[in-house]
Amino acid sequence: MNLTTRILRSRKEKRLSQQALADLIGVSRSALAQWETEMSSPSLENLRKMAELLEVSFEWIATGRGNQYLTSPVDTICDTKVDDEIIRTLNRMNLKKKRAILNVMKAMA
């Protein structure tokens, strides 16, 4: 599996649009589209951000080696309805608000 496939697969597993992931990383949608179509490659810093946001290992997304998923704490609960609502709400926000929310989320993690 090549880098573009790993990026696309991980983004779709998280049910994020190109625009939503691009906004979270801090790049344009067209930049992300180019990464997913082998027209260009993300910087290491953008790969690191992407791995963190998509909750996959940096080694896996960058090279295809190792485990795709990070081990999660036993008490982590997946609530798809809540996740979907968060994503829908984020998609309606402008970039400034999304960055503010991301900073709050990072502070809480």
mmCIF file of N, CA, C and O in Angstrom:
data_model
loop_
_atom_site.group_PDB
_atom_site.id
_atom_site.type_symbol
_atom_site.label_atom_id
_atom_site.label_comp_id
_atom_site.label_asym_id
_atom_site.label_seq_id
_atom_site.Cartn_x
_atom_site.Cartn_y
_atom_site.Cartn_z
ATOM 1 N N MET A 1 0.854 -1.175 0.000
ATOM 2 C CA MET A 1 0.000 0.000 0.000
ATOM 3 C C MET A 1 0.901 1.240 0.000
ATOM 4 O O MET A 1 1.795 1.363 0.824
ATOM 5 N N ASN A 2 0.651 2.159 -0.916
ATOM 6 C CA ASN A 2 1.489 3.350 -0.998
ATOM 7 C C ASN A 2 0.957 4.468 -0.089
ATOM 8 O O ASN A 2 -0.118 4.347 0.499
ATOM 9 N N LEU A 3 1.723 5.541 -0.003
ATOM 10 C CA LEU A 3 1.384 6.653 0.880
ATOM 11 C C LEU A 3 0.005 7.218 0.559
ATOM 12 O O LEU A 3 -0.797 7.464 1.457
ATOM 13 N N THR A 4 -0.279 7.437 -0.714
ATOM 14 C CA THR A 4 -1.565 8.034 -1.071
ATOM 15 C C THR A 4 -2.730 7.160 -0.620
ATOM 16 O O THR A 4 -3.732 7.672 -0.126
ATOM 17 N N THR A 5 -2.591 5.864 -0.768
ATOM 18 C CA THR A 5 -3.640 4.937 -0.337
ATOM 19 C C THR A 5 -3.790 4.960 1.177
ATOM 20 O O THR A 5 -4.909 4.925 1.700
ATOM 21 N N ARG A 6 -2.676 5.036 1.894
ATOM 22 C CA ARG A 6 -2.747 5.074 3.363
ATOM 23 C C ARG A 6 -3.450 6.345 3.836
ATOM 24 O O ARG A 6 -4.269 6.306 4.762
ATOM 25 N N ILE A 7 -3.141 7.479 3.202
ATOM 26 C CA ILE A 7 -3.786 8.741 3.585
ATOM 27 C C ILE A 7 -5.284 8.666 3.309
ATOM 28 O O ILE A 7 -6.104 8.957 4.187
ATOM 29 N N LEU A 8 -5.638 8.275 2.096
ATOM 30 C CA LEU A 8 -7.048 8.214 1.697
ATOM 31 C C LEU A 8 -7.830 7.242 2.584
ATOM 32 O O LEU A 8 -8.908 7.565 3.084
ATOM 33 N N ARG A 9 -7.274 6.068 2.804
ATOM 34 C CA ARG A 9 -7.937 5.052 3.625
ATOM 35 C C ARG A 9 -8.169 5.556 5.045
ATOM 36 O O ARG A 9 -9.267 5.426 5.590
ATOM 37 N N SER A 10 -7.141 6.159 5.627
ATOM 38 C CA SER A 10 -7.257 6.644 7.011
ATOM 39 C C SER A 10 -8.265 7.774 7.113
ATOM 40 O O SER A 10 -9.049 7.833 8.066
ATOM 41 N N ARG A 11 -8.269 8.673 6.144
ATOM 42 C CA ARG A 11 -9.218 9.794 6.158
ATOM 43 C C ARG A 11 -10.645 9.269 6.050
ATOM 44 O O ARG A 11 -11.532 9.691 6.803
ATOM 45 N N LYS A 12 -10.861 8.329 5.144
ATOM 46 C CA LYS A 12 -12.215 7.791 4.965
ATOM 47 C C LYS A 12 -12.670 6.992 6.180
ATOM 48 O O LYS A 12 -13.846 7.031 6.536
ATOM 49 N N GLU A 13 -11.750 6.275 6.833
ATOM 50 C CA GLU A 13 -12.113 5.539 8.045
ATOM 51 C C GLU A 13 -12.583 6.481 9.138
ATOM 52 O O GLU A 13 -13.435 6.123 9.953
ATOM 53 N N LYS A 14 -12.045 7.691 9.160
ATOM 54 C CA LYS A 14 -12.462 8.694 10.150
ATOM 55 C C LYS A 14 -13.650 9.511 9.663
ATOM 56 O O LYS A 14 -14.106 10.430 10.348
ATOM 57 N N ARG A 15 -14.131 9.198 8.452
ATOM 58 C CA ARG A 15 -15.271 9.882 7.853
ATOM 59 C C ARG A 15 -15.067 11.391 7.765
ATOM 60 O O ARG A 15 -15.973 12.172 8.072
ATOM 61 N N LEU A 16 -13.859 11.774 7.367
ATOM 62 C CA LEU A 16 -13.549 13.183 7.179
ATOM 63 C C LEU A 16 -13.504 13.497 5.690
ATOM 64 O O LEU A 16 -12.976 12.725 4.908
ATOM 65 N N SER A 17 -14.023 14.642 5.328
ATOM 66 C CA SER A 17 -13.888 15.098 3.949
ATOM 67 C C SER A 17 -12.463 15.605 3.756
ATOM 68 O O SER A 17 -11.735 15.858 4.728
ATOM 69 N N GLN A 18 -12.068 15.764 2.507
ATOM 70 C CA GLN A 18 -10.753 16.348 2.247
ATOM 71 C C GLN A 18 -10.663 17.712 2.898
ATOM 72 O O GLN A 18 -9.654 18.053 3.517
ATOM 73 N N GLN A 19 -11.726 18.510 2.764
ATOM 74 C CA GLN A 19 -11.719 19.867 3.325
ATOM 75 C C GLN A 19 -11.574 19.838 4.837
ATOM 76 O O GLN A 19 -10.799 20.608 5.408
ATOM 77 N N ALA A 20 -12.295 18.941 5.495
ATOM 78 C CA ALA A 20 -12.238 18.877 6.960
ATOM 79 C C ALA A 20 -10.838 18.509 7.436
ATOM 80 O O ALA A 20 -10.295 19.153 8.343
ATOM 81 N N LEU A 21 -10.236 17.493 6.829
ATOM 82 C CA LEU A 21 -8.885 17.098 7.239
ATOM 83 C C LEU A 21 -7.873 18.193 6.907
ATOM 84 O O LEU A 21 -7.007 18.509 7.721
ATOM 85 N N ALA A 22 -8.010 18.771 5.732
ATOM 86 C CA ALA A 22 -7.094 19.855 5.345
ATOM 87 C C ALA A 22 -7.167 21.007 6.343
ATOM 88 O O ALA A 22 -6.134 21.549 6.759
ATOM 89 N N ASP A 23 -8.381 21.380 6.740
ATOM 90 C CA ASP A 23 -8.547 22.459 7.716
ATOM 91 C C ASP A 23 -7.888 22.114 9.047
ATOM 92 O O ASP A 23 -7.245 22.959 9.673
ATOM 93 N N LEU A 24 -8.054 20.870 9.482
ATOM 94 C CA LEU A 24 -7.458 20.455 10.753
ATOM 95 C C LEU A 24 -5.928 20.460 10.696
ATOM 96 O O LEU A 24 -5.270 20.788 11.677
ATOM 97 N N ILE A 25 -5.381 20.095 9.532
ATOM 98 C CA ILE A 25 -3.921 20.083 9.372
ATOM 99 C C ILE A 25 -3.392 21.496 9.192
ATOM 100 O O ILE A 25 -2.286 21.818 9.603
ATOM 101 N N GLY A 26 -4.211 22.352 8.567
ATOM 102 C CA GLY A 26 -3.783 23.718 8.286
ATOM 103 C C GLY A 26 -3.232 23.889 6.877
ATOM 104 O O GLY A 26 -2.335 24.693 6.654
ATOM 105 N N VAL A 27 -3.760 23.093 5.936
ATOM 106 C CA VAL A 27 -3.361 23.188 4.533
ATOM 107 C C VAL A 27 -4.623 23.362 3.686
ATOM 108 O O VAL A 27 -5.737 23.238 4.177
ATOM 109 N N SER A 28 -4.433 23.626 2.403
ATOM 110 C CA SER A 28 -5.585 23.770 1.511
ATOM 111 C C SER A 28 -6.139 22.400 1.128
ATOM 112 O O SER A 28 -5.424 21.396 1.181
ATOM 113 N N ARG A 29 -7.404 22.387 0.730
ATOM 114 C CA ARG A 29 -8.013 21.146 0.267
ATOM 115 C C ARG A 29 -7.282 20.626 -0.957
ATOM 116 O O ARG A 29 -7.066 19.432 -1.114
ATOM 117 N N SER A 30 -6.848 21.535 -1.826
ATOM 118 C CA SER A 30 -6.141 21.087 -3.034
ATOM 119 C C SER A 30 -4.806 20.435 -2.695
ATOM 120 O O SER A 30 -4.387 19.488 -3.367
ATOM 121 N N ALA A 31 -4.137 20.907 -1.648
ATOM 122 C CA ALA A 31 -2.880 20.269 -1.227
ATOM 123 C C ALA A 31 -3.152 18.833 -0.789
ATOM 124 O O ALA A 31 -2.440 17.907 -1.182
ATOM 125 N N LEU A 32 -4.202 18.644 0.014
ATOM 126 C CA LEU A 32 -4.546 17.296 0.458
ATOM 127 C C LEU A 32 -4.933 16.421 -0.730
ATOM 128 O O LEU A 32 -4.532 15.261 -0.816
ATOM 129 N N ALA A 33 -5.692 16.971 -1.662
ATOM 130 C CA ALA A 33 -6.084 16.214 -2.858
ATOM 131 C C ALA A 33 -4.848 15.782 -3.644
ATOM 132 O O ALA A 33 -4.793 14.663 -4.157
ATOM 133 N N GLN A 34 -3.850 16.632 -3.715
ATOM 134 C CA GLN A 34 -2.613 16.282 -4.421
ATOM 135 C C GLN A 34 -1.873 15.155 -3.708
ATOM 136 O O GLN A 34 -1.284 14.294 -4.359
ATOM 137 N N TRP A 35 -1.918 15.127 -2.385
ATOM 138 C CA TRP A 35 -1.281 14.035 -1.638
ATOM 139 C C TRP A 35 -2.001 12.719 -1.933
ATOM 140 O O TRP A 35 -1.374 11.670 -2.009
ATOM 141 N N GLU A 36 -3.338 12.794 -2.065
ATOM 142 C CA GLU A 36 -4.123 11.582 -2.294
ATOM 143 C C GLU A 36 -4.092 11.106 -3.746
ATOM 144 O O GLU A 36 -4.595 10.032 -4.044
ATOM 145 N N THR A 37 -3.510 11.890 -4.630
ATOM 146 C CA THR A 37 -3.433 11.506 -6.043
ATOM 147 C C THR A 37 -1.994 11.434 -6.540
ATOM 148 O O THR A 37 -1.761 11.424 -7.746
ATOM 149 N N GLU A 38 -1.044 11.398 -5.622
ATOM 150 C CA GLU A 38 0.384 11.277 -5.946
ATOM 151 C C GLU A 38 0.943 12.434 -6.761
ATOM 152 O O GLU A 38 1.965 12.295 -7.417
ATOM 153 N N MET A 39 0.270 13.585 -6.726
ATOM 154 C CA MET A 39 0.789 14.752 -7.434
ATOM 155 C C MET A 39 1.858 15.464 -6.614
ATOM 156 O O MET A 39 2.692 16.171 -7.155
ATOM 157 N N SER A 40 1.802 15.284 -5.301
ATOM 158 C CA SER A 40 2.820 15.815 -4.405
ATOM 159 C C SER A 40 2.791 14.997 -3.127
ATOM 160 O O SER A 40 1.914 14.155 -2.932
ATOM 161 N N SER A 41 3.745 15.258 -2.253
ATOM 162 C CA SER A 41 3.830 14.539 -0.984
ATOM 163 C C SER A 41 3.816 15.531 0.174
ATOM 164 O O SER A 41 4.381 16.620 0.063
ATOM 165 N N PRO A 42 3.204 15.154 1.271
ATOM 166 C CA PRO A 42 3.186 16.047 2.438
ATOM 167 C C PRO A 42 4.565 16.122 3.091
ATOM 168 O O PRO A 42 5.373 15.200 2.984
ATOM 169 N N SER A 43 4.806 17.227 3.752
ATOM 170 C CA SER A 43 6.041 17.362 4.528
ATOM 171 C C SER A 43 5.972 16.408 5.719
ATOM 172 O O SER A 43 4.897 15.909 6.073
ATOM 173 N N LEU A 44 7.103 16.166 6.332
ATOM 174 C CA LEU A 44 7.117 15.308 7.528
ATOM 175 C C LEU A 44 6.252 15.893 8.631
ATOM 176 O O LEU A 44 5.561 15.162 9.350
ATOM 177 N N GLU A 45 6.270 17.212 8.769
ATOM 178 C CA GLU A 45 5.446 17.862 9.794
ATOM 179 C C GLU A 45 3.962 17.640 9.518
ATOM 180 O O GLU A 45 3.186 17.335 10.425
ATOM 181 N N ASN A 46 3.555 17.763 8.247
ATOM 182 C CA ASN A 46 2.154 17.527 7.905
ATOM 183 C C ASN A 46 1.783 16.052 8.058
ATOM 184 O O ASN A 46 0.662 15.731 8.465
ATOM 185 N N LEU A 47 2.709 15.155 7.774
ATOM 186 C CA LEU A 47 2.465 13.730 8.016
ATOM 187 C C LEU A 47 2.275 13.462 9.505
ATOM 188 O O LEU A 47 1.410 12.686 9.907
ATOM 189 N N ARG A 48 3.089 14.114 10.324
ATOM 190 C CA ARG A 48 2.971 13.953 11.776
ATOM 191 C C ARG A 48 1.606 14.434 12.259
ATOM 192 O O ARG A 48 0.917 13.755 13.028
ATOM 193 N N LYS A 49 1.195 15.611 11.782
ATOM 194 C CA LYS A 49 -0.117 16.137 12.160
ATOM 195 C C LYS A 49 -1.233 15.191 11.718
ATOM 196 O O LYS A 49 -2.174 14.929 12.455
ATOM 197 N N MET A 50 -1.112 14.714 10.487
ATOM 198 C CA MET A 50 -2.120 13.820 9.940
ATOM 199 C C MET A 50 -2.220 12.537 10.760
ATOM 200 O O MET A 50 -3.324 12.077 11.082
ATOM 201 N N ALA A 51 -1.087 11.958 11.093
ATOM 202 C CA ALA A 51 -1.081 10.732 11.888
ATOM 203 C C ALA A 51 -1.783 10.957 13.221
ATOM 204 O O ALA A 51 -2.604 10.142 13.655
ATOM 205 N N GLU A 52 -1.489 12.086 13.845
ATOM 206 C CA GLU A 52 -2.106 12.406 15.132
ATOM 207 C C GLU A 52 -3.618 12.576 14.981
ATOM 208 O O GLU A 52 -4.396 12.016 15.749
ATOM 209 N N LEU A 53 -4.037 13.338 13.980
ATOM 210 C CA LEU A 53 -5.458 13.601 13.779
ATOM 211 C C LEU A 53 -6.238 12.346 13.382
ATOM 212 O O LEU A 53 -7.389 12.171 13.784
ATOM 213 N N LEU A 54 -5.607 11.486 12.580
ATOM 214 C CA LEU A 54 -6.275 10.278 12.109
ATOM 215 C C LEU A 54 -6.087 9.099 13.059
ATOM 216 O O LEU A 54 -6.602 8.014 12.827
ATOM 217 N N GLU A 55 -5.327 9.330 14.126
ATOM 218 C CA GLU A 55 -5.070 8.322 15.159
ATOM 219 C C GLU A 55 -4.462 7.060 14.581
ATOM 220 O O GLU A 55 -4.889 5.939 14.875
ATOM 221 N N VAL A 56 -3.455 7.264 13.724
ATOM 222 C CA VAL A 56 -2.662 6.159 13.186
ATOM 223 C C VAL A 56 -1.210 6.422 13.550
ATOM 224 O O VAL A 56 -0.833 7.539 13.883
ATOM 225 N N SER A 57 -0.396 5.389 13.482
ATOM 226 C CA SER A 57 1.003 5.591 13.842
ATOM 227 C C SER A 57 1.722 6.354 12.744
ATOM 228 O O SER A 57 1.444 6.177 11.550
ATOM 229 N N PHE A 58 2.638 7.197 13.144
ATOM 230 C CA PHE A 58 3.427 7.972 12.183
ATOM 231 C C PHE A 58 4.231 7.043 11.288
ATOM 232 O O PHE A 58 4.297 7.237 10.077
ATOM 233 N N GLU A 59 4.828 6.011 11.876
ATOM 234 C CA GLU A 59 5.631 5.079 11.083
ATOM 235 C C GLU A 59 4.789 4.430 9.989
ATOM 236 O O GLU A 59 5.218 4.324 8.844
ATOM 237 N N TRP A 60 3.575 4.028 10.337
ATOM 238 C CA TRP A 60 2.721 3.363 9.356
ATOM 239 C C TRP A 60 2.324 4.305 8.227
ATOM 240 O O TRP A 60 2.431 3.974 7.055
ATOM 241 N N ILE A 61 1.864 5.516 8.573
ATOM 242 C CA ILE A 61 1.402 6.408 7.510
ATOM 243 C C ILE A 61 2.566 6.864 6.638
ATOM 244 O O ILE A 61 2.437 7.024 5.432
ATOM 245 N N ALA A 62 3.747 7.039 7.244
ATOM 246 C CA ALA A 62 4.906 7.522 6.482
ATOM 247 C C ALA A 62 5.551 6.430 5.634
ATOM 248 O O ALA A 62 5.997 6.698 4.520
ATOM 249 N N THR A 63 5.586 5.202 6.155
ATOM 250 C CA THR A 63 6.357 4.147 5.477
ATOM 251 C C THR A 63 5.553 2.902 5.119
ATOM 252 O O THR A 63 6.017 2.087 4.325
ATOM 253 N N GLY A 64 4.418 2.710 5.773
ATOM 254 C CA GLY A 64 3.644 1.482 5.578
ATOM 255 C C GLY A 64 4.085 0.358 6.487
ATOM 256 O O GLY A 64 3.515 -0.726 6.463
ATOM 257 N N ARG A 65 5.105 0.605 7.304
ATOM 258 C CA ARG A 65 5.589 -0.434 8.233
ATOM 259 C C ARG A 65 4.958 -0.238 9.610
ATOM 260 O O ARG A 65 4.533 0.844 9.965
ATOM 261 N N GLY A 66 4.954 -1.312 10.359
ATOM 262 C CA GLY A 66 4.449 -1.237 11.724
ATOM 263 C C GLY A 66 2.934 -1.318 11.781
ATOM 264 O O GLY A 66 2.266 -1.579 10.785
ATOM 265 N N ASN A 67 2.399 -1.084 12.959
ATOM 266 C CA ASN A 67 0.952 -1.143 13.173
ATOM 267 C C ASN A 67 0.293 0.134 12.673
ATOM 268 O O ASN A 67 0.796 1.227 12.907
ATOM 269 N N GLN A 68 -0.845 -0.022 12.020
ATOM 270 C CA GLN A 68 -1.577 1.143 11.540
ATOM 271 C C GLN A 68 -2.130 1.944 12.705
ATOM 272 O O GLN A 68 -1.976 3.149 12.756
ATOM 273 N N TYR A 69 -2.765 1.254 13.615
ATOM 274 C CA TYR A 69 -3.473 1.956 14.685
ATOM 275 C C TYR A 69 -2.626 2.067 15.937
ATOM 276 O O TYR A 69 -1.882 1.167 16.275
ATOM 277 N N LEU A 70 -2.793 3.178 16.600
ATOM 278 C CA LEU A 70 -2.169 3.367 17.899
ATOM 279 C C LEU A 70 -2.961 2.550 18.900
ATOM 280 O O LEU A 70 -4.162 2.370 18.751
ATOM 281 N N THR A 71 -2.291 2.071 19.910
ATOM 282 C CA THR A 71 -3.032 1.364 20.949
ATOM 283 C C THR A 71 -3.800 2.402 21.737
ATOM 284 O O THR A 71 -3.293 3.479 22.037
ATOM 285 N N SER A 72 -5.029 2.100 22.041
ATOM 286 C CA SER A 72 -5.861 3.061 22.745
ATOM 287 C C SER A 72 -6.087 2.598 24.174
ATOM 288 O O SER A 72 -6.068 1.407 24.458
ATOM 289 N N PRO A 73 -6.317 3.544 25.065
ATOM 290 C CA PRO A 73 -6.584 3.185 26.455
ATOM 291 C C PRO A 73 -7.827 2.300 26.549
ATOM 292 O O PRO A 73 -8.749 2.412 25.746
ATOM 293 N N VAL A 74 -7.848 1.452 27.546
ATOM 294 C CA VAL A 74 -8.947 0.522 27.736
ATOM 295 C C VAL A 74 -10.261 1.268 27.938
ATOM 296 O O VAL A 74 -11.310 0.817 27.501
ATOM 297 N N ASP A 75 -10.229 2.442 28.546
ATOM 298 C CA ASP A 75 -11.474 3.137 28.859
ATOM 299 C C ASP A 75 -11.951 4.039 27.717
ATOM 300 O O ASP A 75 -12.897 4.793 27.877
ATOM 301 N N THR A 76 -11.321 3.963 26.556
ATOM 302 C CA THR A 76 -11.766 4.759 25.420
ATOM 303 C C THR A 76 -13.090 4.204 24.912
ATOM 304 O O THR A 76 -13.228 3.023 24.682
ATOM 305 N N ILE A 77 -14.059 5.095 24.750
ATOM 306 C CA ILE A 77 -15.374 4.691 24.267
ATOM 307 C C ILE A 77 -15.594 5.362 22.918
ATOM 308 O O ILE A 77 -15.417 6.556 22.768
ATOM 309 N N CYS A 78 -15.995 4.575 21.934
ATOM 310 C CA CYS A 78 -16.278 5.089 20.606
ATOM 311 C C CYS A 78 -17.772 5.341 20.504
ATOM 312 O O CYS A 78 -18.568 4.421 20.652
ATOM 313 N N ASP A 79 -18.153 6.563 20.295
ATOM 314 C CA ASP A 79 -19.560 6.915 20.137
ATOM 315 C C ASP A 79 -19.720 7.557 18.766
ATOM 316 O O ASP A 79 -19.491 8.744 18.596
ATOM 317 N N THR A 80 -20.111 6.757 17.793
ATOM 318 C CA THR A 80 -20.188 7.209 16.416
ATOM 319 C C THR A 80 -21.137 8.385 16.253
ATOM 320 O O THR A 80 -20.855 9.312 15.496
ATOM 321 N N LYS A 81 -22.248 8.393 16.968
ATOM 322 C CA LYS A 81 -23.201 9.495 16.852
ATOM 323 C C LYS A 81 -22.573 10.809 17.310
ATOM 324 O O LYS A 81 -22.737 11.843 16.668
ATOM 325 N N VAL A 82 -21.865 10.768 18.412
ATOM 326 C CA VAL A 82 -21.200 11.977 18.913
ATOM 327 C C VAL A 82 -20.106 12.405 17.938
ATOM 328 O O VAL A 82 -19.997 13.585 17.599
ATOM 329 N N ASP A 83 -19.304 11.441 17.470
ATOM 330 C CA ASP A 83 -18.241 11.757 16.514
ATOM 331 C C ASP A 83 -18.818 12.403 15.257
ATOM 332 O O ASP A 83 -18.285 13.396 14.757
ATOM 333 N N ASP A 84 -19.908 11.845 14.747
ATOM 334 C CA ASP A 84 -20.541 12.398 13.545
ATOM 335 C C ASP A 84 -21.048 13.817 13.787
ATOM 336 O O ASP A 84 -20.913 14.691 12.928
ATOM 337 N N GLU A 85 -21.628 14.057 14.944
ATOM 338 C CA GLU A 85 -22.136 15.391 15.258
ATOM 339 C C GLU A 85 -20.994 16.403 15.360
ATOM 340 O O GLU A 85 -21.101 17.529 14.888
ATOM 341 N N ILE A 86 -19.896 15.981 15.966
ATOM 342 C CA ILE A 86 -18.725 16.860 16.059
ATOM 343 C C ILE A 86 -18.224 17.207 14.667
ATOM 344 O O ILE A 86 -17.945 18.373 14.364
ATOM 345 N N ILE A 87 -18.113 16.223 13.797
ATOM 346 C CA ILE A 87 -17.623 16.458 12.443
ATOM 347 C C ILE A 87 -18.570 17.380 11.680
ATOM 348 O O ILE A 87 -18.135 18.304 10.994
ATOM 349 N N ARG A 88 -19.878 17.142 11.790
ATOM 350 C CA ARG A 88 -20.845 18.011 11.102
ATOM 351 C C ARG A 88 -20.728 19.449 11.600
ATOM 352 O O ARG A 88 -20.777 20.397 10.816
ATOM 353 N N THR A 89 -20.571 19.611 12.892
ATOM 354 C CA THR A 89 -20.441 20.949 13.456
ATOM 355 C C THR A 89 -19.154 21.613 12.981
ATOM 356 O O THR A 89 -19.159 22.789 12.590
ATOM 357 N N LEU A 90 -18.049 20.873 12.996
ATOM 358 C CA LEU A 90 -16.784 21.419 12.508
ATOM 359 C C LEU A 90 -16.869 21.830 11.047
ATOM 360 O O LEU A 90 -16.315 22.860 10.654
ATOM 361 N N ASN A 91 -17.570 21.057 10.250
ATOM 362 C CA ASN A 91 -17.690 21.370 8.824
ATOM 363 C C ASN A 91 -18.432 22.680 8.577
ATOM 364 O O ASN A 91 -18.258 23.295 7.534
ATOM 365 N N ARG A 92 -19.231 23.120 9.541
ATOM 366 C CA ARG A 92 -19.967 24.379 9.393
ATOM 367 C C ARG A 92 -19.168 25.582 9.909
ATOM 368 O O ARG A 92 -19.594 26.721 9.719
ATOM 369 N N MET A 93 -18.043 25.347 10.561
ATOM 370 C CA MET A 93 -17.255 26.436 11.147
ATOM 371 C C MET A 93 -16.230 26.977 10.158
ATOM 372 O O MET A 93 -15.766 26.264 9.289
ATOM 373 N N ASN A 94 -15.859 28.248 10.401
ATOM 374 C CA ASN A 94 -14.774 28.803 9.593
ATOM 375 C C ASN A 94 -13.433 28.342 10.177
ATOM 376 O O ASN A 94 -13.370 27.783 11.267
ATOM 377 N N LEU A 95 -12.376 28.574 9.433
ATOM 378 C CA LEU A 95 -11.057 28.077 9.810
ATOM 379 C C LEU A 95 -10.591 28.619 11.164
ATOM 380 O O LEU A 95 -10.013 27.883 11.958
ATOM 381 N N LYS A 96 -10.864 29.867 11.449
ATOM 382 C CA LYS A 96 -10.439 30.459 12.722
ATOM 383 C C LYS A 96 -11.083 29.724 13.906
ATOM 384 O O LYS A 96 -10.409 29.397 14.883
ATOM 385 N N LYS A 97 -12.355 29.439 13.782
ATOM 386 C CA LYS A 97 -13.051 28.723 14.855
ATOM 387 C C LYS A 97 -12.541 27.291 14.979
ATOM 388 O O LYS A 97 -12.384 26.773 16.084
ATOM 389 N N LYS A 98 -12.273 26.641 13.835
ATOM 390 C CA LYS A 98 -11.754 25.277 13.867
ATOM 391 C C LYS A 98 -10.408 25.219 14.584
ATOM 392 O O LYS A 98 -10.143 24.302 15.354
ATOM 393 N N ARG A 99 -9.561 26.188 14.313
ATOM 394 C CA ARG A 99 -8.252 26.210 14.983
ATOM 395 C C ARG A 99 -8.410 26.417 16.482
ATOM 396 O O ARG A 99 -7.690 25.818 17.280
ATOM 397 N N ALA A 100 -9.358 27.260 16.873
ATOM 398 C CA ALA A 100 -9.610 27.486 18.301
ATOM 399 C C ALA A 100 -10.094 26.198 18.962
ATOM 400 O O ALA A 100 -9.626 25.837 20.047
ATOM 401 N N ILE A 101 -11.001 25.491 18.303
ATOM 402 C CA ILE A 101 -11.506 24.217 18.838
ATOM 403 C C ILE A 101 -10.359 23.211 18.932
ATOM 404 O O ILE A 101 -10.247 22.481 19.922
ATOM 405 N N LEU A 102 -9.523 23.155 17.908
ATOM 406 C CA LEU A 102 -8.396 22.219 17.930
ATOM 407 C C LEU A 102 -7.466 22.504 19.101
ATOM 408 O O LEU A 102 -7.017 21.586 19.782
ATOM 409 N N ASN A 103 -7.206 23.767 19.384
ATOM 410 C CA ASN A 103 -6.358 24.129 20.528
ATOM 411 C C ASN A 103 -6.980 23.683 21.845
ATOM 412 O O ASN A 103 -6.282 23.186 22.731
ATOM 413 N N VAL A 104 -8.294 23.832 21.961
ATOM 414 C CA VAL A 104 -8.978 23.393 23.175
ATOM 415 C C VAL A 104 -8.881 21.871 23.300
ATOM 416 O O VAL A 104 -8.583 21.342 24.376
ATOM 417 N N MET A 105 -9.095 21.172 22.182
ATOM 418 C CA MET A 105 -9.027 19.711 22.214
ATOM 419 C C MET A 105 -7.637 19.232 22.595
ATOM 420 O O MET A 105 -7.484 18.287 23.370
ATOM 421 N N LYS A 106 -6.599 19.878 22.054
ATOM 422 C CA LYS A 106 -5.228 19.492 22.390
ATOM 423 C C LYS A 106 -4.951 19.720 23.869
ATOM 424 O O LYS A 106 -4.271 18.923 24.501
ATOM 425 N N ALA A 107 -5.487 20.802 24.405
ATOM 426 C CA ALA A 107 -5.275 21.100 25.817
ATOM 427 C C ALA A 107 -5.955 20.067 26.714
ATOM 428 O O ALA A 107 -5.490 19.773 27.805
ATOM 429 N N MET A 108 -7.049 19.496 26.224
ATOM 430 C CA MET A 108 -7.805 18.512 27.007
ATOM 431 C C MET A 108 -7.209 17.110 26.900
ATOM 432 O O MET A 108 -7.475 16.267 27.753
ATOM 433 N N ALA A 109 -6.445 16.854 25.856
ATOM 434 C CA ALA A 109 -5.932 15.499 25.621
ATOM 435 C C ALA A 109 -4.817 15.148 26.570
ATOM 436 O O ALA A 109 -4.185 15.913 27.176
#
